[in-house]
PDB file of C-alpha atoms in Angstrom:
ATOM      1  CA  UNK A   1       0.000   0.000   0.000  1.00  0.00           C
ATOM      2  CA  UNK A   2       1.435   3.348  -1.107  1.00  0.00           C
ATOM      3  CA  UNK A   3       1.613   5.835   1.765  1.00  0.00           C
ATOM      4  CA  UNK A   4       1.071   8.643  -0.758  1.00  0.00           C
ATOM      5  CA  UNK A   5      -2.394   7.258  -1.422  1.00  0.00           C
ATOM      6  CA  UNK A   6      -3.098   7.213   2.314  1.00  0.00           C
ATOM      7  CA  UNK A   7      -1.955  10.833   2.638  1.00  0.00           C
ATOM      8  CA  UNK A   8      -4.314  11.760  -0.171  1.00  0.00           C
ATOM      9  CA  UNK A   9      -7.179   9.967   1.584  1.00  0.00           C
ATOM     10  CA  UNK A  10      -6.485  11.887   4.794  1.00  0.00           C
ATOM     11  CA  UNK A  11      -6.221  15.178   2.876  1.00  0.00           C
ATOM     12  CA  UNK A  12      -9.613  14.662   1.200  1.00  0.00           C
ATOM     13  CA  UNK A  13     -11.293  14.144   4.563  1.00  0.00           C
ATOM     14  CA  UNK A  14      -9.464  17.020   6.256  1.00  0.00           C
ATOM     15  CA  UNK A  15     -10.135  19.530   3.450  1.00  0.00           C
ATOM     16  CA  UNK A  16     -13.624  18.385   2.471  1.00  0.00           C
ATOM     17  CA  UNK A  17     -13.205  17.782  -1.251  1.00  0.00           C
ATOM     18  CA  UNK A  18     -11.033  16.149  -3.888  1.00  0.00           C
ATOM     19  CA  UNK A  19     -10.200  19.545  -5.396  1.00  0.00           C
ATOM     20  CA  UNK A  20      -8.970  21.133  -2.138  1.00  0.00           C
ATOM     21  CA  UNK A  21      -7.068  17.948  -1.280  1.00  0.00           C
ATOM     22  CA  UNK A  22      -5.337  18.150  -4.665  1.00  0.00           C
ATOM     23  CA  UNK A  23      -3.970  21.586  -3.757  1.00  0.00           C
ATOM     24  CA  UNK A  24      -2.808  20.305  -0.363  1.00  0.00           C
ATOM     25  CA  UNK A  25      -0.876  17.312  -1.762  1.00  0.00           C
ATOM     26  CA  UNK A  26       0.323  19.189  -4.887  1.00  0.00           C
ATOM     27  CA  UNK A  27      -1.508  16.991  -7.391  1.00  0.00           C
ATOM     28  CA  UNK A  28      -4.144  17.601 -10.049  1.00  0.00           C
ATOM     29  CA  UNK A  29      -7.748  16.654  -9.159  1.00  0.00           C
ATOM     30  CA  UNK A  30      -7.598  13.839 -11.727  1.00  0.00           C
ATOM     31  CA  UNK A  31      -4.429  12.465 -10.098  1.00  0.00           C
ATOM     32  CA  UNK A  32      -6.177  12.518  -6.714  1.00  0.00           C
ATOM     33  CA  UNK A  33      -9.102  10.577  -8.192  1.00  0.00           C
ATOM     34  CA  UNK A  34      -6.701   8.056  -9.738  1.00  0.00           C
ATOM     35  CA  UNK A  35      -4.934   7.528  -6.387  1.00  0.00           C
ATOM     36  CA  UNK A  36      -8.220   6.878  -4.600  1.00  0.00           C
ATOM     37  CA  UNK A  37      -9.382   4.525  -7.379  1.00  0.00           C
ATOM     38  CA  UNK A  38      -6.096   2.620  -7.092  1.00  0.00           C
ATOM     39  CA  UNK A  39      -6.534   2.424  -3.321  1.00  0.00           C
ATOM     40  CA  UNK A  40     -10.109   1.176  -3.721  1.00  0.00           C
ATOM     41  CA  UNK A  41      -8.924  -1.414  -6.206  1.00  0.00           C
ATOM     42  CA  UNK A  42      -6.275  -2.643  -3.754  1.00  0.00           C
ATOM     43  CA  UNK A  43      -8.636  -2.992  -0.781  1.00  0.00           C
ATOM     44  CA  UNK A  44     -11.503  -4.217  -2.932  1.00  0.00           C
ATOM     45  CA  UNK A  45     -14.228  -1.875  -1.653  1.00  0.00           C
ATOM     46  CA  UNK A  46     -15.515   1.642  -2.288  1.00  0.00           C
ATOM     47  CA  UNK A  47     -14.088   4.184   0.123  1.00  0.00           C
ATOM     48  CA  UNK A  48     -16.336   7.111  -0.859  1.00  0.00           C
ATOM     49  CA  UNK A  49     -20.029   7.432  -1.526  1.00  0.00           C
ATOM     50  CA  UNK A  50     -19.835   9.462  -4.723  1.00  0.00           C
ATOM     51  CA  UNK A  51     -23.579  10.039  -4.906  1.00  0.00           C
ATOM     52  CA  UNK A  52     -23.168  12.618  -2.147  1.00  0.00           C
ATOM     53  CA  UNK A  53     -21.808  16.085  -2.840  1.00  0.00           C
ATOM     54  CA  UNK A  54     -19.168  16.378  -1.612  1.00  0.00           C
ATOM     55  CA  UNK A  55     -18.404  12.621  -1.537  1.00  0.00           C
ATOM     56  CA  UNK A  56     -18.532  11.092   1.949  1.00  0.00           C
ATOM     57  CA  UNK A  57     -16.665   8.158   3.415  1.00  0.00           C
ATOM     58  CA  UNK A  58     -18.286   4.748   3.411  1.00  0.00           C
ATOM     59  CA  UNK A  59     -17.985   2.572   6.527  1.00  0.00           C
ATOM     60  CA  UNK A  60     -14.980   0.873   4.920  1.00  0.00           C
ATOM     61  CA  UNK A  61     -13.493   4.272   4.107  1.00  0.00           C
ATOM     62  CA  UNK A  62     -13.825   5.381   7.730  1.00  0.00           C
ATOM     63  CA  UNK A  63     -12.111   2.193   8.879  1.00  0.00           C
ATOM     64  CA  UNK A  64      -9.226   2.720   6.464  1.00  0.00           C
ATOM     65  CA  UNK A  65      -8.953   6.392   7.469  1.00  0.00           C
ATOM     66  CA  UNK A  66      -8.391   5.388  11.103  1.00  0.00           C
ATOM     67  CA  UNK A  67      -5.758   2.849  10.066  1.00  0.00           C
ATOM     68  CA  UNK A  68      -4.126   5.375   7.723  1.00  0.00           C
ATOM     69  CA  UNK A  69      -3.405   7.775  10.581  1.00  0.00           C
ATOM     70  CA  UNK A  70      -1.556   5.076  12.522  1.00  0.00           C
ATOM     71  CA  UNK A  71       0.327   3.806   9.456  1.00  0.00           C
ATOM     72  CA  UNK A  72       1.499   7.280   8.433  1.00  0.00           C
ATOM     73  CA  UNK A  73       2.554   8.202  11.969  1.00  0.00           C
ATOM     74  CA  UNK A  74       4.501   4.939  12.339  1.00  0.00           C
ATOM     75  CA  UNK A  75       6.245   5.539   9.015  1.00  0.00           C
ATOM     76  CA  UNK A  76       7.179   9.102   9.961  1.00  0.00           C
ATOM     77  CA  UNK A  77       8.492   7.992  13.338  1.00  0.00           C
ATOM     78  CA  UNK A  78      10.609   5.233  11.813  1.00  0.00           C
ATOM     79  CA  UNK A  79      12.117   7.553   9.194  1.00  0.00           C
ATOM     80  CA  UNK A  80      12.916  10.167  11.857  1.00  0.00           C
ATOM     81  CA  UNK A  81      14.676   7.537  13.984  1.00  0.00           C
ATOM     82  CA  UNK A  82      16.637   5.987  11.103  1.00  0.00           C
ATOM     83  CA  UNK A  83      17.657   9.142   9.270  1.00  0.00           C
ATOM     84  CA  UNK A  84      18.309  11.369  12.274  1.00  0.00           C
ATOM     85  CA  UNK A  85      16.441  14.152  10.521  1.00  0.00           C
ATOM     86  CA  UNK A  86      14.537  16.992  12.138  1.00  0.00           C
ATOM     87  CA  UNK A  87      11.711  15.522  14.216  1.00  0.00           C
ATOM     88  CA  UNK A  88       8.345  16.003  12.530  1.00  0.00           C
ATOM     89  CA  UNK A  89       5.073  14.132  12.312  1.00  0.00           C
ATOM     90  CA  UNK A  90       2.640  13.292  15.112  1.00  0.00           C
ATOM     91  CA  UNK A  91       3.572  12.419  18.681  1.00  0.00           C
ATOM     92  CA  UNK A  92       0.642  10.596  20.282  1.00  0.00           C
ATOM     93  CA  UNK A  93       0.413  10.852  24.081  1.00  0.00           C
ATOM     94  CA  UNK A  94      -2.180   9.187  26.292  1.00  0.00           C
ATOM     95  CA  UNK A  95      -2.957  10.062  29.892  1.00  0.00           C
ATOM     96  CA  UNK A  96      -5.177   8.887  32.695  1.00  0.00           C
ATOM     97  CA  UNK A  97      -7.353  11.477  34.454  1.00  0.00           C
ATOM     98  CA  UNK A  98      -4.759  12.346  37.069  1.00  0.00           C
ATOM     99  CA  UNK A  99      -4.031  15.613  38.812  1.00  0.00           C
ATOM    100  CA  UNK A 100      -0.568  15.328  37.253  1.00  0.00           C
ATOM    101  CA  UNK A 101      -2.096  15.865  33.811  1.00  0.00           C
ATOM    102  CA  UNK A 102      -1.730  19.582  34.520  1.00  0.00           C
ATOM    103  CA  UNK A 103       2.013  19.164  33.911  1.00  0.00           C
ATOM    104  CA  UNK A 104       1.475  17.797  30.412  1.00  0.00           C
ATOM    105  CA  UNK A 105       0.560  21.058  28.592  1.00  0.00           C
ATOM    106  CA  UNK A 106       3.736  22.721  29.860  1.00  0.00           C
ATOM    107  CA  UNK A 107       5.890  19.765  28.828  1.00  0.00           C
ATOM    108  CA  UNK A 108       4.165  19.466  25.446  1.00  0.00           C
ATOM    109  CA  UNK A 109       4.642  23.184  24.763  1.00  0.00           C
ATOM    110  CA  UNK A 110       8.383  22.812  25.347  1.00  0.00           C
ATOM    111  CA  UNK A 111       8.529  19.873  22.948  1.00  0.00           C
ATOM    112  CA  UNK A 112       6.809  21.863  20.226  1.00  0.00           C
ATOM    113  CA  UNK A 113       9.081  24.843  20.859  1.00  0.00           C
ATOM    114  CA  UNK A 114      12.116  22.568  20.408  1.00  0.00           C
ATOM    115  CA  UNK A 115      10.617  20.752  17.405  1.00  0.00           C
ATOM    116  CA  UNK A 116       8.426  23.163  15.410  1.00  0.00           C
ATOM    117  CA  UNK A 117       7.466  20.473  12.893  1.00  0.00           C
ATOM    118  CA  UNK A 118       6.028  18.215  15.584  1.00  0.00           C
ATOM    119  CA  UNK A 119       2.284  17.802  16.092  1.00  0.00           C
ATOM    120  CA  UNK A 120       1.125  16.724  19.561  1.00  0.00           C
ATOM    121  CA  UNK A 121      -1.938  14.512  19.880  1.00  0.00           C
ATOM    122  CA  UNK A 122      -3.255  13.928  23.413  1.00  0.00           C
ATOM    123  CA  UNK A 123      -5.918  11.406  24.414  1.00  0.00           C
ATOM    124  CA  UNK A 124      -7.318  10.794  27.899  1.00  0.00           C
ATOM    125  CA  UNK A 125      -8.492   7.298  28.827  1.00  0.00           C
ATOM    126  CA  UNK A 126      -8.334   4.485  31.360  1.00  0.00           C
ATOM    127  CA  UNK A 127      -5.056   2.772  32.279  1.00  0.00           C
ATOM    128  CA  UNK A 128      -6.156  -0.448  30.582  1.00  0.00           C
ATOM    129  CA  UNK A 129      -7.073   1.298  27.319  1.00  0.00           C
ATOM    130  CA  UNK A 130      -3.848   3.296  27.243  1.00  0.00           C
ATOM    131  CA  UNK A 131      -1.715   0.226  27.963  1.00  0.00           C
ATOM    132  CA  UNK A 132      -3.244  -1.650  25.019  1.00  0.00           C
ATOM    133  CA  UNK A 133      -2.839   1.380  22.755  1.00  0.00           C
ATOM    134  CA  UNK A 134       0.864   1.673  23.613  1.00  0.00           C
ATOM    135  CA  UNK A 135       1.373  -2.055  22.968  1.00  0.00           C
ATOM    136  CA  UNK A 136      -0.439  -1.780  19.616  1.00  0.00           C
ATOM    137  CA  UNK A 137       1.479   1.352  18.604  1.00  0.00           C
ATOM    138  CA  UNK A 138      -1.595   3.585  18.520  1.00  0.00           C
ATOM    139  CA  UNK A 139       0.091   5.720  21.202  1.00  0.00           C
ATOM    140  CA  UNK A 140       3.784   6.530  21.459  1.00  0.00           C
ATOM    141  CA  UNK A 141       3.641   6.925  25.226  1.00  0.00           C
ATOM    142  CA  UNK A 142       1.126   7.103  28.080  1.00  0.00           C
ATOM    143  CA  UNK A 143       1.019   8.755  31.508  1.00  0.00           C
ATOM    144  CA  UNK A 144      -0.185   6.257  34.104  1.00  0.00           C
ATOM    145  CA  UNK A 145       0.295   5.445  37.793  1.00  0.00           C
ATOM    146  CA  UNK A 146       2.927   2.958  38.913  1.00  0.00           C
ATOM    147  CA  UNK A 147       0.681   0.051  39.831  1.00  0.00           C
ATOM    148  CA  UNK A 148      -1.200   0.278  36.543  1.00  0.00           C
ATOM    149  CA  UNK A 149       1.841  -0.834  34.535  1.00  0.00           C
ATOM    150  CA  UNK A 150       1.355  -4.584  34.226  1.00  0.00           C
ATOM    151  CA  UNK A 151       2.770  -5.572  30.824  1.00  0.00           C
ATOM    152  CA  UNK A 152       6.103  -7.287  30.243  1.00  0.00           C
ATOM    153  CA  UNK A 153       6.209  -5.744  26.774  1.00  0.00           C
ATOM    154  CA  UNK A 154       6.393  -2.195  28.127  1.00  0.00           C
ATOM    155  CA  UNK A 155       8.689  -0.035  30.212  1.00  0.00           C
ATOM    156  CA  UNK A 156       7.466   2.349  32.917  1.00  0.00           C
ATOM    157  CA  UNK A 157       9.569   5.170  34.356  1.00  0.00           C
ATOM    158  CA  UNK A 158       8.377   7.677  36.990  1.00  0.00           C
ATOM    159  CA  UNK A 159       8.615  11.402  36.410  1.00  0.00           C
ATOM    160  CA  UNK A 160       6.735  12.393  39.597  1.00  0.00           C
ATOM    161  CA  UNK A 161       6.997  10.999  43.125  1.00  0.00           C
ATOM    162  CA  UNK A 162       5.001  13.101  45.552  1.00  0.00           C
ATOM    163  CA  UNK A 163       3.557  12.894  49.076  1.00  0.00           C
ATOM    164  CA  UNK A 164      -0.121  12.932  49.947  1.00  0.00           C
ATOM    165  CA  UNK A 165      -1.569  15.494  52.346  1.00  0.00           C
ATOM    166  CA  UNK A 166      -4.644  15.888  54.463  1.00  0.00           C
ATOM    167  CA  UNK A 167      -6.026  19.279  53.504  1.00  0.00           C
ATOM    168  CA  UNK A 168      -8.458  21.425  55.492  1.00  0.00           C
ATOM    169  CA  UNK A 169     -10.116  24.797  54.811  1.00  0.00           C
ATOM    170  CA  UNK A 170      -8.099  27.974  55.459  1.00  0.00           C
ATOM    171  CA  UNK A 171      -8.122  28.932  59.124  1.00  0.00           C
ATOM    172  CA  UNK A 172      -8.652  25.393  60.451  1.00  0.00           C
ATOM    173  CA  UNK A 173      -7.192  25.117  63.952  1.00  0.00           C
ATOM    174  CA  UNK A 174      -3.953  23.098  64.169  1.00  0.00           C
ATOM    175  CA  UNK A 175      -4.480  19.497  65.225  1.00  0.00           C
ATOM    176  CA  UNK A 176      -3.346  15.959  64.493  1.00  0.00           C
ATOM    177  CA  UNK A 177      -4.256  14.222  61.243  1.00  0.00           C
ATOM    178  CA  UNK A 178      -6.650  11.846  62.966  1.00  0.00           C
ATOM    179  CA  UNK A 179      -8.387  14.680  64.841  1.00  0.00           C
ATOM    180  CA  UNK A 180      -8.814  16.784  61.707  1.00  0.00           C
ATOM    181  CA  UNK A 181     -10.218  13.828  59.763  1.00  0.00           C
ATOM    182  CA  UNK A 182     -12.741  12.939  62.440  1.00  0.00           C
ATOM    183  CA  UNK A 183     -13.720  16.458  63.551  1.00  0.00           C
ATOM    184  CA  UNK A 184     -14.737  17.732  60.103  1.00  0.00           C
ATOM    185  CA  UNK A 185     -16.961  16.535  57.255  1.00  0.00           C
ATOM    186  CA  UNK A 186     -14.987  14.420  54.785  1.00  0.00           C
ATOM    187  CA  UNK A 187     -14.839  14.912  50.996  1.00  0.00           C
ATOM    188  CA  UNK A 188     -14.160  11.467  49.559  1.00  0.00           C
ATOM    189  CA  UNK A 189     -12.263  10.932  46.312  1.00  0.00           C
ATOM    190  CA  UNK A 190     -14.249   8.095  44.764  1.00  0.00           C
ATOM    191  CA  UNK A 191     -12.790   6.763  41.535  1.00  0.00           C
ATOM    192  CA  UNK A 192     -11.491   3.479  40.164  1.00  0.00           C
ATOM    193  CA  UNK A 193      -7.895   4.676  39.997  1.00  0.00           C
ATOM    194  CA  UNK A 194      -4.739   3.765  41.961  1.00  0.00           C
ATOM    195  CA  UNK A 195      -4.668   7.077  43.864  1.00  0.00           C
ATOM    196  CA  UNK A 196      -8.144   6.537  45.295  1.00  0.00           C
ATOM    197  CA  UNK A 197      -7.237   2.982  46.321  1.00  0.00           C
ATOM    198  CA  UNK A 198      -4.017   4.202  47.931  1.00  0.00           C
ATOM    199  CA  UNK A 199      -5.912   6.770  50.020  1.00  0.00           C
ATOM    200  CA  UNK A 200      -8.621   4.283  51.028  1.00  0.00           C
ATOM    201  CA  UNK A 201      -6.037   1.692  52.082  1.00  0.00           C
ATOM    202  CA  UNK A 202      -4.312   4.117  54.445  1.00  0.00           C
ATOM    203  CA  UNK A 203      -7.614   5.378  55.860  1.00  0.00           C
ATOM    204  CA  UNK A 204      -8.546   1.776  56.541  1.00  0.00           C
ATOM    205  CA  UNK A 205      -5.240   1.161  58.296  1.00  0.00           C
ATOM    206  CA  UNK A 206      -5.772   4.270  60.438  1.00  0.00           C
ATOM    207  CA  UNK A 207      -9.254   3.000  61.378  1.00  0.00           C
ATOM    208  CA  UNK A 208     -10.691   6.507  61.725  1.00  0.00           C
ATOM    209  CA  UNK A 209     -14.409   7.230  61.745  1.00  0.00           C
ATOM    210  CA  UNK A 210     -15.237   9.616  58.889  1.00  0.00           C
ATOM    211  CA  UNK A 211     -18.384  11.621  58.272  1.00  0.00           C
ATOM    212  CA  UNK A 212     -18.727  11.773  54.479  1.00  0.00           C
ATOM    213  CA  UNK A 213     -20.426  14.876  53.153  1.00  0.00           C
ATOM    214  CA  UNK A 214     -19.629  14.430  49.448  1.00  0.00           C
ATOM    215  CA  UNK A 215     -18.012  12.119  46.901  1.00  0.00           C
ATOM    216  CA  UNK A 216     -16.083  13.485  43.928  1.00  0.00           C
ATOM    217  CA  UNK A 217     -14.460  11.678  41.012  1.00  0.00           C
ATOM    218  CA  UNK A 218     -11.743  14.252  40.293  1.00  0.00           C
ATOM    219  CA  UNK A 219      -9.054  15.612  42.588  1.00  0.00           C
ATOM    220  CA  UNK A 220      -9.650  19.157  41.351  1.00  0.00           C
ATOM    221  CA  UNK A 221     -13.288  18.949  42.510  1.00  0.00           C
ATOM    222  CA  UNK A 222     -12.196  17.576  45.888  1.00  0.00           C
ATOM    223  CA  UNK A 223      -9.720  20.411  46.343  1.00  0.00           C
ATOM    224  CA  UNK A 224     -12.301  23.032  45.351  1.00  0.00           C
ATOM    225  CA  UNK A 225     -14.712  21.679  47.974  1.00  0.00           C
ATOM    226  CA  UNK A 226     -12.069  21.977  50.689  1.00  0.00           C
ATOM    227  CA  UNK A 227     -11.031  25.473  49.573  1.00  0.00           C
ATOM    228  CA  UNK A 228     -14.650  26.574  49.925  1.00  0.00           C
ATOM    229  CA  UNK A 229     -14.949  25.235  53.454  1.00  0.00           C
ATOM    230  CA  UNK A 230     -17.140  22.160  52.840  1.00  0.00           C
ATOM    231  CA  UNK A 231     -14.843  19.752  54.643  1.00  0.00           C
ATOM    232  CA  UNK A 232     -11.450  18.046  54.660  1.00  0.00           C
ATOM    233  CA  UNK A 233      -9.860  15.472  52.370  1.00  0.00           C
ATOM    234  CA  UNK A 234      -6.661  13.794  51.171  1.00  0.00           C
ATOM    235  CA  UNK A 235      -4.925  14.845  47.942  1.00  0.00           C
ATOM    236  CA  UNK A 236      -1.455  14.680  46.340  1.00  0.00           C
ATOM    237  CA  UNK A 237       0.717  17.762  46.719  1.00  0.00           C
ATOM    238  CA  UNK A 238       0.362  18.761  43.066  1.00  0.00           C
ATOM    239  CA  UNK A 239      -3.363  19.323  43.609  1.00  0.00           C
ATOM    240  CA  UNK A 240      -2.704  22.356  45.801  1.00  0.00           C
ATOM    241  CA  UNK A 241       0.334  23.760  44.018  1.00  0.00           C
ATOM    242  CA  UNK A 242      -0.099  27.179  42.408  1.00  0.00           C
ATOM    243  CA  UNK A 243      -3.638  27.634  43.759  1.00  0.00           C
ATOM    244  CA  UNK A 244      -4.816  31.012  45.021  1.00  0.00           C
ATOM    245  CA  UNK A 245      -6.348  29.668  48.245  1.00  0.00           C
ATOM    246  CA  UNK A 246      -3.879  28.368  50.828  1.00  0.00           C
ATOM    247  CA  UNK A 247      -5.417  25.398  52.612  1.00  0.00           C
ATOM    248  CA  UNK A 248      -4.115  23.818  55.814  1.00  0.00           C
ATOM    249  CA  UNK A 249      -1.887  20.844  54.950  1.00  0.00           C
ATOM    250  CA  UNK A 250      -0.661  17.900  57.035  1.00  0.00           C
ATOM    251  CA  UNK A 251       1.396  14.887  55.810  1.00  0.00           C
ATOM    252  CA  UNK A 252      -0.815  11.836  55.278  1.00  0.00           C
ATOM    253  CA  UNK A 253       0.342   8.423  56.461  1.00  0.00           C
ATOM    254  CA  UNK A 254       2.961   7.084  58.853  1.00  0.00           C
ATOM    255  CA  UNK A 255       5.417   6.942  57.182  1.00  0.00           C
ATOM    256  CA  UNK A 256       4.140   9.546  54.699  1.00  0.00           C
ATOM    257  CA  UNK A 257       2.357   7.999  51.720  1.00  0.00           C
ATOM    258  CA  UNK A 258       3.866   8.665  48.295  1.00  0.00           C
ATOM    259  CA  UNK A 259       2.244   8.197  44.898  1.00  0.00           C
ATOM    260  CA  UNK A 260       4.127   7.879  41.619  1.00  0.00           C
ATOM    261  CA  UNK A 261       3.165   8.836  38.069  1.00  0.00           C
ATOM    262  CA  UNK A 262       5.255   7.837  35.088  1.00  0.00           C
ATOM    263  CA  UNK A 263       5.572   7.269  31.354  1.00  0.00           C
ATOM    264  CA  UNK A 264       4.696   3.929  29.782  1.00  0.00           C
ATOM    265  CA  UNK A 265       6.436   3.121  26.510  1.00  0.00           C
ATOM    266  CA  UNK A 266       7.689   0.353  24.245  1.00  0.00           C
ATOM    267  CA  UNK A 267      11.377  -0.103  25.187  1.00  0.00           C
ATOM    268  CA  UNK A 268      12.696   0.128  21.620  1.00  0.00           C
ATOM    269  CA  UNK A 269      10.012   2.292  20.070  1.00  0.00           C
ATOM    270  CA  UNK A 270      10.917   4.758  17.302  1.00  0.00           C
ATOM    271  CA  UNK A 271      10.110   7.761  19.503  1.00  0.00           C
ATOM    272  CA  UNK A 272      12.385   6.753  22.408  1.00  0.00           C
ATOM    273  CA  UNK A 273      14.516   9.909  22.186  1.00  0.00           C
ATOM    274  CA  UNK A 274      11.469  12.167  22.068  1.00  0.00           C
ATOM    275  CA  UNK A 275       9.902  10.291  24.992  1.00  0.00           C
ATOM    276  CA  UNK A 276      13.089  10.846  26.969  1.00  0.00           C
ATOM    277  CA  UNK A 277      12.824  14.554  26.262  1.00  0.00           C
ATOM    278  CA  UNK A 278       9.151  14.570  27.329  1.00  0.00           C
ATOM    279  CA  UNK A 279      10.124  12.779  30.552  1.00  0.00           C
ATOM    280  CA  UNK A 280      12.735  15.416  31.333  1.00  0.00           C
ATOM    281  CA  UNK A 281      10.234  18.250  30.773  1.00  0.00           C
ATOM    282  CA  UNK A 282       7.619  16.534  32.975  1.00  0.00           C
ATOM    283  CA  UNK A 283      10.136  15.924  35.757  1.00  0.00           C
ATOM    284  CA  UNK A 284      11.235  19.562  35.605  1.00  0.00           C
ATOM    285  CA  UNK A 285       7.607  20.723  35.746  1.00  0.00           C
ATOM    286  CA  UNK A 286       7.145  18.530  38.836  1.00  0.00           C
ATOM    287  CA  UNK A 287       9.556  20.738  40.811  1.00  0.00           C
ATOM    288  CA  UNK A 288      10.899  19.182  44.010  1.00  0.00           C
ATOM    289  CA  UNK A 289       8.780  16.071  43.392  1.00  0.00           C
ATOM    290  CA  UNK A 290      10.107  15.525  39.869  1.00  0.00           C
ATOM    291  CA  UNK A 291      12.053  12.320  39.165  1.00  0.00           C
ATOM    292  CA  UNK A 292      14.721  12.533  36.499  1.00  0.00           C
ATOM    293  CA  UNK A 293      16.007   9.530  34.611  1.00  0.00           C
ATOM    294  CA  UNK A 294      19.497   8.400  35.523  1.00  0.00           C
ATOM    295  CA  UNK A 295      20.159   6.893  32.112  1.00  0.00           C
ATOM    296  CA  UNK A 296      18.815   7.448  28.596  1.00  0.00           C
ATOM    297  CA  UNK A 297      15.773   5.582  27.236  1.00  0.00           C
TER     298      UNK A 297
END
């Protein structure tokens, strides 16, 4: 299958017509039509419904379009790695819904500044989905928690190792962790993610009696509730960094509980160098809690 034909297919969909796609790929409209006809002949099905104006993708065309994006990105990545040329193409990053995702835009912006020809594609999903997408090559790298990395085919390296804190509304009288947790309404982080399980495990070990007032499925919502005086909770340090309201903070756990977030990648993937650069930017954005790699890769 000729990658030029796949690029033409993508251009038609992105620009809405054969004529505009022809301008984008520097071909005549008739040459674009010939490429699509050749592609249809190779796969044995019609890719466009030509009765519509402009022509629209058939179900088979939509399926090939999705595959084309992955094939073209893989080809670009491989050529970059082999030739050592300026890094271009698409860099596909996945991430779980973690409070650490706030570091990603800063790190991605630095990548683009260093590699102007690079296009960043970010997708948020569950750990299981992201793991499978990294294995299959649909993602170059994914941000997930430590105990979500359960594949022998992949490599996980932390860029953030941070403590958890009990947080209470501004002006809360000083007290012990146990007293603060039991004396105030509790905002529970309820989500099927490692951080929530880590918090619940330590609360269970402490055997404290909590009075739940609310359940939230994002750390940002939990933190907002505490900032507005609704109760107390447990969050990672990054959740309260750079916020305008200064809450009362006490270390959570004895010894203090730490959570780790890292990058999941194929060990010998074509974007290994770029992933290493992303890791360094994420670790730097993590400040004192950032974890830098000790060796390349």
